Amino acid sequence: MEYNVAKATFVKTENKWKVYWFKSDMKWHTYKPNEKVNNLKEFVKIIEEDKYNCFRG
């Protein structure tokens, strides 16, 4: 089974990754506490910590 919980898109002009979470309105929203990260390792860390219960409810 597959669930949409998080995604990252690369912003080439800034050399950063933009972080999104899938909200209950069934749309992707930028993750306001950390909208951008420098690398995918930071992205995974944000998802694992999930301080605001956005990714796993």
Short mmCIF file of N, CA and C in Angstrom, two decimals:
data_model
loop_
_atom_site.label_atom_id
_atom_site.label_comp_id
_atom_site.label_asym_id
_atom_site.label_seq_id
_atom_site.Cartn_x
_atom_site.Cartn_y
_atom_site.Cartn_z
N MET A 1 0.83 -1.16 0.00
CA MET A 1 0.00 0.00 0.00
C MET A 1 0.89 1.25 0.00
N GLU A 2 0.43 2.28 -0.62
CA GLU A 2 1.21 3.51 -0.71
C GLU A 2 0.38 4.68 -0.19
N TYR A 3 1.03 5.55 0.61
CA TYR A 3 0.36 6.72 1.16
C TYR A 3 1.17 7.97 0.85
N ASN A 4 0.48 9.05 0.49
CA ASN A 4 1.14 10.34 0.30
C ASN A 4 1.28 11.00 1.66
N VAL A 5 2.52 11.23 2.09
CA VAL A 5 2.72 11.91 3.37
C VAL A 5 3.68 13.09 3.24
N ALA A 6 4.69 12.95 2.37
CA ALA A 6 5.68 14.01 2.22
C ALA A 6 6.28 13.94 0.82
N LYS A 7 6.76 15.10 0.37
CA LYS A 7 7.51 15.12 -0.88
C LYS A 7 8.48 16.29 -0.85
N ALA A 8 9.51 16.19 -1.65
CA ALA A 8 10.50 17.26 -1.77
C ALA A 8 10.73 17.53 -3.25
N THR A 9 10.79 18.80 -3.60
CA THR A 9 11.10 19.19 -4.97
C THR A 9 12.35 20.06 -4.95
N PHE A 10 13.20 19.88 -5.94
CA PHE A 10 14.46 20.62 -5.99
C PHE A 10 14.26 21.97 -6.66
N VAL A 11 14.71 23.03 -5.99
CA VAL A 11 14.66 24.39 -6.53
C VAL A 11 16.07 24.71 -7.02
N LYS A 12 16.27 24.57 -8.32
CA LYS A 12 17.60 24.68 -8.90
C LYS A 12 18.24 26.04 -8.67
N THR A 13 17.45 27.12 -8.77
CA THR A 13 18.00 28.48 -8.62
C THR A 13 18.52 28.74 -7.21
N GLU A 14 18.00 28.01 -6.22
CA GLU A 14 18.41 28.20 -4.83
C GLU A 14 19.28 27.05 -4.31
N ASN A 15 19.38 25.99 -5.12
CA ASN A 15 20.12 24.79 -4.74
C ASN A 15 19.61 24.24 -3.40
N LYS A 16 18.29 24.21 -3.25
CA LYS A 16 17.65 23.72 -2.03
C LYS A 16 16.47 22.83 -2.39
N TRP A 17 16.01 22.07 -1.42
CA TRP A 17 14.85 21.20 -1.56
C TRP A 17 13.67 21.83 -0.84
N LYS A 18 12.53 21.92 -1.49
CA LYS A 18 11.32 22.45 -0.90
C LYS A 18 10.51 21.28 -0.32
N VAL A 19 10.07 21.43 0.93
CA VAL A 19 9.40 20.35 1.66
C VAL A 19 7.88 20.57 1.64
N TYR A 20 7.16 19.50 1.35
CA TYR A 20 5.69 19.54 1.32
C TYR A 20 5.13 18.42 2.18
N TRP A 21 3.92 18.65 2.68
CA TRP A 21 3.18 17.59 3.37
C TRP A 21 1.78 17.52 2.81
N PHE A 22 1.18 16.35 2.86
CA PHE A 22 -0.13 16.10 2.27
C PHE A 22 -1.19 16.26 3.36
N LYS A 23 -1.93 17.34 3.27
CA LYS A 23 -2.91 17.70 4.29
C LYS A 23 -4.23 16.96 4.07
N SER A 24 -5.09 16.99 5.06
CA SER A 24 -6.37 16.28 4.99
C SER A 24 -7.30 16.83 3.91
N ASP A 25 -7.00 18.02 3.37
CA ASP A 25 -7.81 18.55 2.26
C ASP A 25 -7.40 17.94 0.92
N MET A 26 -6.51 16.93 1.00
CA MET A 26 -6.02 16.18 -0.17
C MET A 26 -5.18 17.03 -1.12
N LYS A 27 -4.47 18.02 -0.57
CA LYS A 27 -3.59 18.88 -1.35
C LYS A 27 -2.22 18.95 -0.67
N TRP A 28 -1.20 19.21 -1.49
CA TRP A 28 0.15 19.39 -0.98
C TRP A 28 0.32 20.82 -0.47
N HIS A 29 0.93 20.96 0.71
CA HIS A 29 1.19 22.26 1.31
C HIS A 29 2.65 22.33 1.73
N THR A 30 3.25 23.52 1.62
CA THR A 30 4.63 23.66 2.10
C THR A 30 4.64 23.46 3.61
N TYR A 31 5.68 22.85 4.06
CA TYR A 31 5.85 22.57 5.48
C TYR A 31 6.42 23.82 6.13
N LYS A 32 5.56 24.64 6.71
CA LYS A 32 5.91 25.98 7.20
C LYS A 32 7.07 26.04 8.20
N PRO A 33 7.21 25.12 9.15
CA PRO A 33 8.36 25.26 10.05
C PRO A 33 9.70 25.18 9.32
N ASN A 34 9.78 24.37 8.28
CA ASN A 34 11.01 24.21 7.49
C ASN A 34 10.62 24.08 6.03
N GLU A 35 10.40 25.20 5.36
CA GLU A 35 9.95 25.15 3.96
C GLU A 35 11.02 24.62 3.01
N LYS A 36 12.29 24.86 3.34
CA LYS A 36 13.38 24.42 2.46
C LYS A 36 14.51 23.83 3.28
N VAL A 37 15.16 22.82 2.70
CA VAL A 37 16.31 22.19 3.33
C VAL A 37 17.44 22.12 2.31
N ASN A 38 18.65 21.91 2.81
CA ASN A 38 19.82 21.89 1.94
C ASN A 38 20.03 20.56 1.22
N ASN A 39 19.56 19.47 1.83
CA ASN A 39 19.79 18.17 1.22
C ASN A 39 18.69 17.18 1.63
N LEU A 40 18.67 16.04 1.00
CA LEU A 40 17.63 15.05 1.27
C LEU A 40 17.79 14.40 2.64
N LYS A 41 18.99 14.41 3.17
CA LYS A 41 19.20 13.87 4.51
C LYS A 41 18.42 14.70 5.54
N GLU A 42 18.44 16.03 5.39
CA GLU A 42 17.68 16.92 6.27
C GLU A 42 16.18 16.68 6.08
N PHE A 43 15.75 16.44 4.85
CA PHE A 43 14.35 16.16 4.55
C PHE A 43 13.87 14.92 5.29
N VAL A 44 14.64 13.86 5.21
CA VAL A 44 14.28 12.61 5.89
C VAL A 44 14.25 12.81 7.41
N LYS A 45 15.19 13.58 7.93
CA LYS A 45 15.24 13.85 9.37
C LYS A 45 13.96 14.56 9.83
N ILE A 46 13.48 15.54 9.05
CA ILE A 46 12.25 16.26 9.39
C ILE A 46 11.07 15.29 9.44
N ILE A 47 11.00 14.40 8.48
CA ILE A 47 9.89 13.44 8.43
C ILE A 47 9.97 12.47 9.62
N GLU A 48 11.16 12.00 9.92
CA GLU A 48 11.33 11.07 11.04
C GLU A 48 10.98 11.72 12.37
N GLU A 49 11.38 12.98 12.57
CA GLU A 49 11.08 13.68 13.82
C GLU A 49 9.59 14.03 13.91
N ASP A 50 9.03 14.50 12.84
CA ASP A 50 7.60 14.85 12.74
C ASP A 50 7.10 15.60 13.98
N LYS A 51 7.78 16.69 14.33
CA LYS A 51 7.48 17.47 15.53
C LYS A 51 6.04 17.97 15.60
N TYR A 52 5.43 18.24 14.46
CA TYR A 52 4.09 18.83 14.44
C TYR A 52 3.02 17.85 13.96
N ASN A 53 3.37 16.57 13.92
CA ASN A 53 2.44 15.49 13.53
C ASN A 53 1.77 15.74 12.18
N CYS A 54 2.52 16.23 11.24
CA CYS A 54 1.99 16.48 9.90
C CYS A 54 2.10 15.26 8.99
N PHE A 55 3.16 14.49 9.16
CA PHE A 55 3.44 13.42 8.21
C PHE A 55 2.78 12.09 8.58
N ARG A 56 2.63 11.84 9.85
CA ARG A 56 2.02 10.58 10.29
C ARG A 56 0.80 10.80 11.16
N GLY A 57 0.30 12.02 11.18
CA GLY A 57 -0.92 12.34 11.92
C GLY A 57 -0.71 12.27 13.34
#
